[in-house]
Structures are given as C-alpha cells and as structure tokens.
Coordinates of C-alpha atoms in Angstrom, one line a residue:
Chain A
X1 CA 118.3 103.9 98.7
X2 CA 114.6 105.5 99.3
X3 CA 113.6 104.7 95.7
X4 CA 110.2 105.8 94.7
X5 CA 108.5 103.7 92.1
X6 CA 106.2 105.0 89.4
X7 CA 103.5 103.2 89.0
X8 CA 103.2 101.0 85.5
X9 CA 101.2 102.6 82.8
X10 CA 98.5 104.1 85.4
X11 CA 96.9 107.3 84.1
X12 CA 98.9 110.0 83.3
X13 CA 97.6 111.8 86.7
X14 CA 99.3 109.6 88.7
X15 CA 102.9 109.6 87.0
X16 CA 102.4 113.6 87.1
X17 CA 101.5 113.4 91.1
X18 CA 104.5 110.7 91.7
X19 CA 107.2 113.3 90.0
X20 CA 105.4 116.3 91.8
X21 CA 106.1 113.8 95.4
X22 CA 109.6 112.9 93.9
X23 CA 110.6 117.0 93.0
X24 CA 109.0 117.9 96.3
X25 CA 111.2 115.3 98.3
X26 CA 114.6 116.7 96.5
X27 CA 113.7 120.3 96.9
X28 CA 113.6 119.3 100.7
X29 CA 116.8 117.4 101.1
X30 CA 118.7 120.1 99.7
X31 CA 116.9 122.1 101.8
X32 CA 118.0 120.3 104.5
X33 CA 121.9 120.1 103.1
X34 CA 121.6 123.8 102.6
X35 CA 120.8 124.3 106.2
X36 CA 123.2 122.2 107.4
X37 CA 126.3 124.3 105.1
X38 CA 124.3 127.6 106.0
X39 CA 124.4 127.0 109.9
X40 CA 127.9 125.4 110.0
X41 CA 129.1 129.0 108.0
X42 CA 127.6 131.1 110.2
X43 CA 128.8 129.5 113.3
X44 CA 132.2 128.9 111.9
X45 CA 131.9 133.1 111.2
X46 CA 130.5 133.7 115.3
X47 CA 133.4 132.2 116.6
X48 CA 131.8 128.9 118.0
X49 CA 133.7 126.5 115.5
X50 CA 137.6 127.3 115.0
X51 CA 138.5 127.9 111.9
X52 CA 141.2 126.3 112.2
X53 CA 140.2 123.1 113.1
X54 CA 136.7 123.0 111.4
X55 CA 137.0 124.6 108.3
X56 CA 134.0 126.7 107.1
X57 CA 132.6 125.5 104.0
X58 CA 133.1 127.9 101.8
X59 CA 137.1 127.4 102.8
X60 CA 136.6 124.5 101.6
X61 CA 134.8 125.2 98.0
X62 CA 137.7 127.8 97.6
X63 CA 140.1 124.9 98.3
X64 CA 138.7 123.1 95.5
X65 CA 139.4 125.6 93.2
X66 CA 142.9 126.0 94.7
X67 CA 144.1 122.5 94.0
X68 CA 142.4 121.2 91.2
X69 CA 142.3 124.4 89.1
X70 CA 145.0 127.2 90.2
X71 CA 147.4 124.5 91.2
X72 CA 146.0 121.9 89.7
X73 CA 148.8 119.5 92.4
X74 CA 145.8 117.1 93.1
X75 CA 145.7 115.2 89.5
X76 CA 149.3 113.7 89.8
X77 CA 148.8 112.5 93.4
X78 CA 145.5 111.4 92.3
X79 CA 147.2 109.2 89.5
X80 CA 149.6 108.0 91.9
X81 CA 147.0 107.2 94.2
X82 CA 144.3 105.5 91.5
X83 CA 147.2 103.9 89.2
X84 CA 148.5 101.7 92.8
X85 CA 144.9 101.6 93.3
X86 CA 144.3 99.9 89.7
X87 CA 147.4 97.0 90.0
X88 CA 147.2 96.2 93.3
X89 CA 144.0 95.0 93.1
X90 CA 144.0 93.3 89.9
X91 CA 147.0 91.5 91.3
X92 CA 145.4 90.9 94.6
X93 CA 142.2 89.3 93.1
X94 CA 143.2 87.7 90.4
X95 CA 145.4 85.9 92.8
X96 CA 142.1 85.7 95.6
X97 CA 140.1 83.9 92.5
X98 CA 142.9 81.5 91.1
X99 CA 143.8 80.4 94.6
X100 CA 140.5 80.5 96.0
X101 CA 138.6 77.9 93.2
X102 CA 141.8 75.7 93.7
X103 CA 140.9 75.6 97.5
X104 CA 137.6 75.6 97.1
X105 CA 137.4 72.3 94.1
X106 CA 140.1 70.6 96.6
X107 CA 139.1 68.8 99.6
X108 CA 142.3 67.9 101.2
X109 CA 143.8 71.5 100.2
X110 CA 141.0 72.9 102.5
X111 CA 141.7 70.6 105.5
X112 CA 144.8 71.7 105.7
X113 CA 144.3 75.4 104.4
X114 CA 141.4 76.3 107.0
X115 CA 143.3 77.4 110.3
X116 CA 145.8 79.0 108.5
X117 CA 142.7 81.2 107.2
X118 CA 141.0 81.6 109.9
X119 CA 144.1 82.8 111.8
X120 CA 145.0 84.7 109.1
X121 CA 141.2 86.2 108.9
X122 CA 141.9 87.8 112.4
X123 CA 144.7 89.1 111.7
X124 CA 144.2 93.3 110.5
X125 CA 145.5 92.8 106.9
X126 CA 146.2 96.7 107.1
X127 CA 148.7 96.0 110.3
X128 CA 151.0 93.9 108.2
X129 CA 151.9 97.1 106.2
X130 CA 155.1 98.4 108.7
X131 CA 156.6 95.3 107.5
X132 CA 155.6 95.0 103.9
X133 CA 157.4 97.9 103.7
X134 CA 160.5 97.4 105.8
X135 CA 161.4 94.2 103.9
X136 CA 160.9 95.9 100.5
X137 CA 162.1 99.3 100.7
X138 CA 160.3 102.4 100.1
X139 CA 158.3 102.5 96.6
X140 CA 155.8 101.8 94.5
X141 CA 156.7 97.8 95.1
X142 CA 155.7 97.2 99.1
X143 CA 153.3 99.6 98.5
X144 CA 151.1 97.7 95.3
X145 CA 152.2 94.5 97.7
X146 CA 150.0 96.3 100.2
X147 CA 147.2 96.4 98.3
X148 CA 147.0 92.8 97.3
X149 CA 147.3 91.9 100.4
X150 CA 144.5 93.8 101.3
X151 CA 142.7 92.9 98.6
X152 CA 143.1 89.1 98.3
X153 CA 141.1 87.8 100.7
X154 CA 137.4 89.1 99.8
X155 CA 137.8 87.7 96.7
X156 CA 139.3 84.5 97.7
X157 CA 136.8 83.5 100.3
X158 CA 134.0 84.2 98.1
X159 CA 135.4 82.2 95.8
X160 CA 136.2 79.4 98.0
X161 CA 132.5 79.4 98.9
X162 CA 131.3 80.2 95.9
X163 CA 132.6 77.2 94.0
X164 CA 131.7 74.8 97.0
X165 CA 128.0 75.8 97.2
X166 CA 127.6 74.3 93.8
X167 CA 124.1 73.1 93.3
X168 CA 124.5 69.1 93.5
X169 CA 121.0 68.4 91.4
X170 CA 123.2 70.2 87.9
X171 CA 126.5 68.7 89.2
X172 CA 124.9 65.5 88.7
X173 CA 123.0 66.5 85.3
X174 CA 126.5 67.0 84.1
X175 CA 127.7 64.2 85.6
X176 CA 125.7 61.9 83.9
X177 CA 125.8 63.7 80.3
X178 CA 129.4 62.5 80.6
X179 CA 130.9 66.8 81.0
X180 CA 134.3 66.6 81.7
X181 CA 136.4 68.8 84.7
X182 CA 137.1 71.1 82.6
X183 CA 133.6 71.6 81.5
X184 CA 132.3 71.4 84.7
X185 CA 134.3 74.3 85.9
X186 CA 133.8 76.4 83.2
X187 CA 129.9 76.1 82.6
X188 CA 128.5 75.4 85.9
X189 CA 131.5 76.4 88.8
X190 CA 132.0 79.4 87.8
X191 CA 129.2 80.9 85.8
X192 CA 127.4 79.7 89.0
X193 CA 130.2 81.6 90.9
X194 CA 130.0 84.9 89.3
X195 CA 127.4 87.1 91.4
X196 CA 129.6 86.3 94.4
X197 CA 132.7 86.1 93.7
X198 CA 131.3 89.9 92.3
X199 CA 130.6 90.6 95.9
X200 CA 133.9 89.9 96.9
X201 CA 135.3 92.0 94.3
X202 CA 133.3 95.2 95.7
X203 CA 135.1 94.8 98.9
X204 CA 137.9 94.4 97.5
X205 CA 137.9 97.3 95.7
X206 CA 137.2 99.5 98.6
X207 CA 139.8 98.0 100.8
X208 CA 142.0 98.6 97.7
X209 CA 141.9 102.3 98.2
X210 CA 141.7 102.1 102.3
X211 CA 145.6 100.1 101.8
X212 CA 146.6 102.5 99.5
X213 CA 146.3 105.2 102.2
X214 CA 147.4 103.3 104.5
X215 CA 150.9 102.9 102.3
X216 CA 150.7 106.4 101.8
X217 CA 150.1 107.6 105.2
X218 CA 153.0 105.7 106.1
X219 CA 155.8 106.5 103.4
X220 CA 154.3 110.4 103.6
X221 CA 156.4 110.9 99.7
X222 CA 153.2 110.5 97.2
X223 CA 149.7 110.2 96.5
X224 CA 146.8 111.3 97.9
X225 CA 146.8 109.8 101.4
X226 CA 150.1 112.2 102.1
X227 CA 148.4 115.4 100.3
X228 CA 145.4 114.9 102.9
X229 CA 148.3 114.3 105.9
X230 CA 151.0 116.8 104.6
X231 CA 147.4 119.2 104.8
X232 CA 146.6 118.7 108.1
X233 CA 150.5 118.9 109.6
X234 CA 150.1 122.2 108.4
X235 CA 146.6 123.1 109.5
X236 CA 145.3 123.6 106.2
X237 CA 142.4 121.3 107.3
X238 CA 139.7 123.1 103.8
X239 CA 142.3 121.6 101.3
X240 CA 142.5 118.6 103.4
X241 CA 138.8 118.0 103.2
X242 CA 139.0 118.8 99.3
X243 CA 141.1 115.7 98.9
X244 CA 138.1 113.6 101.4
X245 CA 135.7 114.8 99.6
X246 CA 137.3 114.1 96.0
X247 CA 137.6 110.2 97.7
X248 CA 133.8 110.3 98.4
X249 CA 133.5 111.4 95.3
X250 CA 135.6 108.7 93.6
X251 CA 133.9 106.3 96.5
X252 CA 130.6 106.6 94.8
X253 CA 132.0 106.0 91.1
X254 CA 134.0 103.5 92.3
X255 CA 130.6 101.9 94.0
X256 CA 128.6 102.4 91.1
X257 CA 131.1 101.1 88.0
X258 CA 131.4 97.9 90.2
X259 CA 127.4 98.0 90.1
X260 CA 127.3 98.2 86.2
X261 CA 130.4 95.7 85.8
X262 CA 127.9 93.4 87.7
X263 CA 125.3 94.1 85.9
X264 CA 127.0 93.1 82.7
X265 CA 128.6 90.1 83.9
X266 CA 126.5 88.2 86.2
X267 CA 123.8 89.9 83.6
X268 CA 121.2 86.7 84.9
X269 CA 120.8 87.6 88.3
X270 CA 119.1 91.1 86.8
X271 CA 115.7 90.9 84.9
X272 CA 116.6 93.8 83.0
X273 CA 119.9 92.0 81.7
X274 CA 118.6 88.5 81.7
X275 CA 115.4 89.9 78.6
X276 CA 118.1 92.0 77.1
X277 CA 120.5 88.8 76.5
X278 CA 117.2 86.8 75.6
X279 CA 115.8 89.2 73.0
X280 CA 119.4 89.3 71.8
X281 CA 119.7 85.3 71.0
X282 CA 116.1 85.6 69.7
X283 CA 117.3 88.1 66.8
X284 CA 120.4 86.2 66.1
X285 CA 118.2 82.6 65.8
X286 CA 115.8 84.4 63.8
X287 CA 118.0 85.5 61.2
X288 CA 119.7 82.3 60.5
X289 CA 116.2 80.6 59.8
Chain B
X1 CA 131.5 50.2 129.2
X2 CA 128.2 50.9 127.6
X3 CA 127.9 51.5 124.0
X4 CA 127.4 55.2 124.2
X5 CA 130.8 55.8 126.1
X6 CA 132.3 53.6 123.3
X7 CA 131.5 55.7 121.0
X8 CA 132.3 58.9 122.7
X9 CA 136.0 57.7 122.8
X10 CA 135.7 56.7 119.6
X11 CA 134.8 60.2 118.4
X12 CA 137.7 61.5 120.8
X13 CA 139.9 59.2 119.7
X14 CA 138.9 60.0 115.8
X15 CA 138.9 64.0 116.1
X16 CA 142.8 63.6 117.4
X17 CA 143.5 61.3 114.5
X18 CA 142.1 63.9 112.3
X19 CA 144.3 66.8 114.0
X20 CA 148.1 64.8 113.9
X21 CA 148.0 65.3 110.1
X22 CA 147.9 69.2 110.9
X23 CA 150.6 69.7 113.4
X24 CA 152.9 67.6 110.9
X25 CA 152.3 69.6 108.7
X26 CA 152.9 72.8 110.9
X27 CA 156.2 71.3 112.3
X28 CA 157.3 70.3 108.6
X29 CA 156.7 73.7 107.6
X30 CA 158.2 75.5 110.2
X31 CA 161.3 73.2 110.2
X32 CA 161.6 73.6 106.6
X33 CA 162.0 77.5 107.3
X34 CA 164.3 77.3 110.3
X35 CA 166.4 75.2 108.3
X36 CA 166.1 77.6 104.8
X37 CA 167.1 80.1 107.3
X38 CA 170.1 78.2 109.0
X39 CA 171.8 77.6 105.7
X40 CA 171.2 80.7 104.0
X41 CA 168.6 80.2 101.5
X42 CA 166.1 82.2 103.0
X43 CA 167.8 86.0 104.1
X44 CA 166.8 85.7 107.7
X45 CA 166.7 90.1 108.1
X46 CA 163.6 90.1 105.8
X47 CA 162.2 86.9 107.3
X48 CA 163.4 85.8 110.2
X49 CA 164.0 82.1 111.8
X50 CA 161.3 81.2 113.7
X51 CA 163.0 80.1 116.4
X52 CA 163.8 84.1 116.3
X53 CA 160.2 84.8 116.8
X54 CA 159.2 82.3 119.2
X55 CA 162.7 84.3 121.1
X56 CA 161.2 87.6 120.2
X57 CA 157.4 86.5 121.9
X58 CA 159.2 84.9 124.9
X59 CA 160.8 88.5 125.3
X60 CA 157.8 90.6 124.6
X61 CA 155.6 88.6 126.7
X62 CA 157.4 87.2 129.2
X63 CA 160.5 88.2 130.4
X64 CA 160.4 91.6 129.8
X65 CA 156.7 92.2 129.6
X66 CA 157.1 95.5 127.9
X67 CA 153.8 94.7 124.6
X68 CA 151.3 93.9 127.8
X69 CA 151.1 97.8 128.6
X70 CA 150.5 98.5 124.5
X71 CA 148.1 96.0 124.1
X72 CA 145.7 96.6 126.3
X73 CA 145.9 100.3 125.5
X74 CA 144.5 98.8 121.2
X75 CA 142.0 96.8 122.8
X76 CA 140.2 99.8 124.8
X77 CA 140.5 101.9 121.9
X78 CA 139.4 99.3 119.8
X79 CA 136.1 98.1 122.3
X80 CA 135.9 101.8 123.4
X81 CA 135.2 102.8 120.0
X82 CA 133.3 100.3 119.1
X83 CA 130.9 100.3 121.8
X84 CA 130.4 104.4 120.7
X85 CA 130.2 103.4 117.0
X86 CA 127.6 100.9 117.7
X87 CA 125.4 102.8 120.2
X88 CA 125.3 105.7 117.4
X89 CA 124.8 102.9 114.8
X90 CA 121.6 101.5 116.2
X91 CA 120.3 104.5 117.7
X92 CA 119.8 106.1 114.3
X93 CA 118.9 102.9 113.3
X94 CA 116.2 102.0 115.7
X95 CA 115.0 105.7 114.8
X96 CA 115.3 105.4 110.9
X97 CA 112.5 102.0 111.9
X98 CA 110.3 104.1 113.5
X99 CA 110.1 107.4 111.5
X100 CA 110.6 107.0 107.3
X101 CA 111.0 111.0 107.4
X102 CA 113.8 110.0 109.6
X103 CA 115.4 107.2 107.5
X104 CA 114.6 109.3 104.3
X105 CA 116.8 112.3 105.5
X106 CA 119.1 110.0 107.3
X107 CA 120.4 108.1 104.9
X108 CA 121.8 110.2 102.1
X109 CA 124.3 111.1 104.9
X110 CA 125.2 107.1 106.0
X111 CA 126.0 106.3 101.9
X112 CA 128.2 109.9 101.9
X113 CA 130.0 108.8 105.2
X114 CA 129.9 105.0 103.8
X115 CA 131.5 106.0 100.4
X116 CA 134.1 107.8 101.4
X117 CA 136.9 105.5 103.0
X118 CA 136.7 106.5 106.5
X119 CA 140.5 105.8 106.8
X120 CA 141.4 108.8 104.6
X121 CA 140.4 110.6 107.6
X122 CA 143.0 109.9 109.8
X123 CA 145.0 112.7 110.0
X124 CA 142.3 114.8 110.4
X125 CA 140.4 112.7 113.2
X126 CA 144.3 113.2 114.8
X127 CA 144.2 117.6 114.1
X128 CA 141.3 117.1 116.2
X129 CA 141.1 114.6 119.2
X130 CA 144.5 114.8 119.6
X131 CA 147.2 112.2 119.6
X132 CA 146.2 110.0 122.3
X133 CA 143.9 107.3 122.7
X134 CA 140.9 109.6 122.0
X135 CA 141.9 110.4 117.9
X136 CA 142.1 106.2 118.0
X137 CA 139.1 105.6 119.9
X138 CA 136.9 108.2 117.1
X139 CA 138.7 106.6 113.8
X140 CA 137.7 102.9 115.2
X141 CA 133.9 104.4 115.9
X142 CA 134.0 106.2 112.4
X143 CA 134.5 103.0 110.7
X144 CA 132.1 100.3 112.6
X145 CA 129.2 102.8 112.1
X146 CA 128.2 102.1 108.8
X147 CA 127.9 98.1 108.8
X148 CA 126.3 98.2 112.0
X149 CA 123.6 100.9 111.2
X150 CA 122.5 99.1 107.4
X151 CA 122.4 95.7 109.3
X152 CA 120.5 97.2 112.0
X153 CA 118.1 99.0 109.6
X154 CA 117.4 96.4 107.5
X155 CA 116.5 93.7 110.0
X156 CA 114.4 95.7 111.1
X157 CA 112.9 96.5 108.3
X158 CA 112.6 93.7 106.7
X159 CA 109.6 91.4 108.7
X160 CA 107.6 88.6 107.3
X161 CA 104.6 90.4 106.5
X162 CA 102.5 87.4 107.7
X163 CA 103.9 87.9 111.0
X164 CA 103.0 91.7 111.6
X165 CA 99.2 90.7 109.7
X166 CA 99.3 87.9 112.7
X167 CA 100.3 90.7 115.2
X168 CA 98.1 93.8 114.0
X169 CA 94.7 90.9 114.1
X170 CA 95.5 89.9 117.8
X171 CA 95.2 94.0 118.2
X172 CA 99.3 94.1 119.1
X173 CA 100.5 97.7 120.2
X174 CA 103.5 99.5 118.4
X175 CA 105.2 99.3 121.0
X176 CA 104.7 95.5 121.6
X177 CA 105.4 94.9 117.6
X178 CA 108.4 96.6 117.9
X179 CA 109.1 95.1 120.5
X180 CA 108.1 91.4 120.3
X181 CA 108.3 91.3 116.3
X182 CA 110.6 93.7 115.1
X183 CA 113.9 93.6 117.4
X184 CA 113.9 89.9 117.9
X185 CA 113.7 89.0 114.1
X186 CA 117.0 92.2 113.7
X187 CA 118.9 90.4 116.1
X188 CA 120.7 87.9 113.7
X189 CA 121.3 90.7 111.0
X190 CA 122.6 93.0 114.0
X191 CA 124.8 90.4 115.2
X192 CA 126.6 89.6 111.5
X193 CA 126.8 93.8 111.1
X194 CA 128.3 93.7 114.9
X195 CA 130.8 91.2 113.9
X196 CA 132.0 93.1 110.6
X197 CA 132.2 96.3 113.2
X198 CA 134.4 95.2 115.5
X199 CA 136.8 93.9 113.0
X200 CA 136.5 97.3 111.7
X201 CA 136.9 98.6 114.7
X202 CA 140.3 97.2 115.4
X203 CA 141.3 98.2 112.2
X204 CA 140.8 101.5 112.9
X205 CA 142.6 101.6 116.2
X206 CA 145.6 100.4 114.7
X207 CA 145.8 102.5 111.6
X208 CA 145.5 105.8 113.9
X209 CA 148.4 103.7 115.6
X210 CA 150.2 103.8 112.5
X211 CA 149.7 107.3 111.6
X212 CA 150.8 109.2 115.3
X213 CA 150.5 107.7 118.6
X214 CA 152.7 106.8 121.6
X215 CA 151.3 103.6 122.9
X216 CA 149.8 100.6 121.3
X217 CA 150.8 97.5 119.3
X218 CA 150.6 99.7 115.4
X219 CA 153.0 101.9 117.5
X220 CA 155.1 99.4 118.3
X221 CA 154.9 97.1 115.0
X222 CA 156.0 99.8 113.0
X223 CA 159.0 101.0 115.7
X224 CA 160.2 97.1 115.2
X225 CA 159.9 97.3 111.9
X226 CA 161.4 100.0 110.7
X227 CA 164.5 99.0 113.2
X228 CA 164.3 96.1 111.6
X229 CA 163.4 93.4 114.3
X230 CA 161.7 91.6 112.0
X231 CA 161.3 88.8 114.7
X232 CA 159.9 91.5 116.8
X233 CA 157.7 92.9 114.7
X234 CA 156.1 89.5 113.9
X235 CA 155.4 88.7 117.3
X236 CA 153.5 92.3 117.7
X237 CA 151.6 91.4 114.8
X238 CA 150.8 87.9 116.4
X239 CA 149.0 89.8 119.6
X240 CA 147.1 91.9 117.1
X241 CA 145.8 88.5 115.7
X242 CA 144.9 87.1 119.2
X243 CA 142.9 90.6 119.8
X244 CA 141.1 90.0 117.0
X245 CA 140.4 86.4 117.4
X246 CA 139.6 87.5 121.3
X247 CA 136.8 90.2 120.4
X248 CA 135.5 87.8 117.5
X249 CA 134.7 85.1 120.0
X250 CA 133.5 87.3 122.5
X251 CA 131.2 88.4 119.9
X252 CA 130.3 85.1 118.6
X253 CA 129.3 83.8 121.9
X254 CA 127.3 86.7 122.9
X255 CA 125.5 85.6 119.4
X256 CA 124.8 82.2 120.3
X257 CA 123.5 83.2 122.9
X258 CA 121.2 86.0 122.5
X259 CA 120.2 84.9 119.1
X260 CA 119.9 81.0 121.1
X261 CA 116.8 79.8 118.6
X262 CA 119.0 79.8 115.3
X263 CA 121.1 76.7 116.8
X264 CA 119.1 73.7 117.1
X265 CA 120.8 72.5 120.8
X266 CA 120.4 75.9 122.1
X267 CA 117.0 76.2 120.9
X268 CA 116.4 73.1 123.0
X269 CA 117.5 73.8 125.9
X270 CA 115.5 77.3 125.7
X271 CA 112.4 75.1 125.3
X272 CA 112.9 73.1 127.8
X273 CA 113.4 75.3 130.5
X274 CA 110.5 76.5 129.3
X275 CA 108.8 73.6 129.4
X276 CA 109.8 72.8 133.1
X277 CA 108.6 77.0 133.8
X278 CA 104.9 75.5 132.4
X279 CA 105.0 71.9 134.5
X280 CA 105.8 73.0 137.9
X281 CA 103.1 76.3 137.6
X282 CA 100.9 74.0 136.2
X283 CA 101.4 71.5 139.6
X284 CA 100.7 74.3 142.2

C-alpha cells in the first residue's frame, strides 16, 4: 500500500499541502478506475467485447441489485459458505497449532515426521478433495474435512518453526530461575511464537475460503461456489461476476479482520499496542499505590 | 587407509544407521495398515490396502501406462501457466520499481486481485478459454501472479541504502544501479516468490481440471474417486506429489545456481573460479 506519512507536528501549511496532495492522488485513482470502467462499457456497447462472455459494468451493477435485493438468494449461499469456512478454519487451525507445538517440542517425533511432512507439503492439498468426498459422502462433513485439511498446514508449520526458534538466552534464564516445563511453554515459548503463528493463521483463512469454493465446485449443491458455477453455466456472467466481487469484498474484510486480530493478540509487535498496554498497566499500578 | 577416508566412511555409516529407524517405522506402519485391512478392522473400500495401492501404481504407470498422458498434460499446464504468470508479474514488478507513478496506480489492482480468492474465477476462466488446456494455464497464471509480483517488487525496492550511496557516489548510471545493485539484491526474494508461485500454479491447473476437463491427473483423480476405485485415486494423487516435488526441486536447483552467494560452498567455488581467471590474466 502506498501510504503518505503526514509530517508530525509540522506547520499547518505542510499538513495542508500533504492533505492536498493526498486528495489529488485519490482523485487520480478514481479517475483511472472510472476511465477503465467507462471504456469497458463503451467497448461492450460498440460491439468490440462480447457481452455474453465479458459482462458490462452496468450489467454487473444490475446483478448486484438483483441477487442482493430483488431475489435476495445470495444471502443464503453466502451464509452457508461462511459457516463452513469458519468451522473448517477453527478445526484445522486448532489441530495445526496443537500438533505443531507437540512436534516442535519433541525432537524424536520431529525427526520421524519430517519426511511425511515434506511429501505432504509437495502434494497440492486441494487435490485430495474428490477422495474425501468419496470417502465421507456428499454434504457438510466432507466439505468441512476439505477445509480443515487445506488450512491445517500453514498453522502447523508456523507453530513448529515458532516453537523451535526459541531464544536460547531467554530459555537458559527461565531454566536457571527454576521454571517448570509448563511455565516455559506458557510464558516463553508460546508468546514468542504467537507472531509467527498469526502469520500462519492468516494464510490458513485465505486457504479455507479457497477450499470451501473447490468443495462446492465439486459437489454443486449450495454455497457461493456452486452459485458462481451455476451462473456461469447459464452464461449469466454478470451475476457470476457480482458473486466474485462479493468474494473480493469478503477477502478484503478477512484480511483486515486478521490484521486487527494480530494487533490485539500480538500487541507487543506494534508500537501503538505496546504503548496502550503499558499505559493501562501504569494506571493500574498507580491506582494500587 | 588415510584419516580422511576413514572419517568419510564413518559419516556414511552414520547416515545409514540414522536412516534405518525411518525405514523400519514406515514398514511397520504399512504392515499394520495391511493387517488391519485384511482382518476387516479398516473398511477397505474407503481406505484401500497398501498392497492394493501398490497394485494400482504398477497398473497405472507400468502395465497399462494410462497415467503418463495425463501426467504430462497437467505438468505442461502448470509450467506454461507459471511461465505466463511469472513473466507478467516480473514485468510489472520491474516497471513498478522504475516508476513511482506506475507503482502507485498498479498496486491497488494487484491488491484487489490478491484478496479475491483466485479459485473463484475457475468457472469464468473455463467459459472464457474453453474446456481444453488453455483455461487451466490461465487459472495457473492468475493464481501464481501475486506472490511473484510482491516478492520481486519488495526485493527491487528494498535496497541497502549505504550500497546505493556508494553506487551513486562512484557515479553509477541508473541502468548500472538497476542491473548491478537492485537485481542481484532482489533475486533471493524473487526466487522465494517463484517457489510459492510454482506450487500455486500446480493447484490452479488441478482445480481447473476438477471443474471441467478431459485430460489431466485432476480429471483422472475425480473419475477414480467417484467410481470408488480409491486405490487408483491415491495412486494418482501420488503422481501430483511427484509433479510437485519435481517442480520444487527444479526451482531449488536454479535458486542454488543463480543466487549462489547465499550458500557458503557455492560462494567459495565462485570466488575460486574468479581467482583463477584473475591470476591467469596477471601471468600473461
């Protein structure tokens, strides 16, 4: 992202200039976007782009109105997909974190599991989808299993490396002060690993959405993936694109949501989180004294 | 026998000894699985016996050899898609690193592309590019674009400032700074992106095959699964692992050769070669 840092505590003139520059840039961004959309629309109306395959922006807008307000059918499918994503994500990432810390803390286990992990990493996990569907049947179970499988790996690998890369000096300090194994895990290893684990969770959540879509493409019963497939099959491309842009928005929200979560959980990684927490502590201490 | 060869022998022996428990464990696991399936503890329709999987592998790869055509179709789709996606990504990244304005107006679209789950485009891509290999290449290209773009751009932009100062104070031109400073320092990150992109390209090819195709291991796999021929399905899955490993290690090899200065041994070899050239010139 291109961020423009406004000069701190500068003169009013400087901030004014910075604001003006930013407004001008936003205007240019919007101008370019509108130019692209308009030329698309014009090309389509002039017959250079086949509207059957490349829907007009105005048609996509119309479809948004249609599927969200007039028919309102998209809500149901969106709800189905999102609950699947949530269930699979929670299951897969809890499994990944637990197994990752177990394997990370146990050297023997790690040595014996390593070759299997390498083989599994090279396999495209989504490819197991048809197998799981055949084994578990059509329906919710196999879909959740696919999502769990797809989002297991990133948290697993990241927890593993986070747990293994403990600062040795700190570890020695903990040992010298007679900390128990559980204390070392809870107060040193896990807090140190949390930023890396959160990075894994972020990857897992995007993977979960993709996993849900693939499961729905194969099963073709309900959910936003099936909806896109059906609209495309009927060559109702405008509605298919309305669904895809919905997913873009959703992806953006997920991205932002994970960032906020990261700031709250791993607050010491970010300046403002650190100052916020230390201010709160200081206030509590002052109250006590 | 000299000391060196003795030490060498000990190292090889050590490696073999360390290898044994792995093999034993794998053998035990497979044995228990086979036994469980034969005694009926594991339903062998859903979880096929290891011997059945072995039989399916022999049948698919050797006696009937049906898998090879599909294997190469998927491999081609992934590699061509990756090549297209990587060229576009690297091209745009280079352009963005050269021009601040270009970067400012390209990045929002790259981010939109990134937050959209690329897999959602599968049906649309198939409608645009047809049922053949073209649509699989297109999806592979779309999926591998972003990691390569972001890593290359980050590498090109994040240059050590002291080095840049040195280059400018020595009067290097913009082209020289780009070719001799920016590109070399971007290569490690770029290769990291290329490795991620290669795996996502394979995923793109396989998923597009699930959705609609006539050839490719993805099609083969869903066909076998829905015929409940799980042994063949798992044998096909293994072929994807093989493709994944092949692609990954090819990239790793290229990484090792091109970004040689990150590895101690390769750096030493390169500096020895350079020293030889220079001393040869000095002797003349």
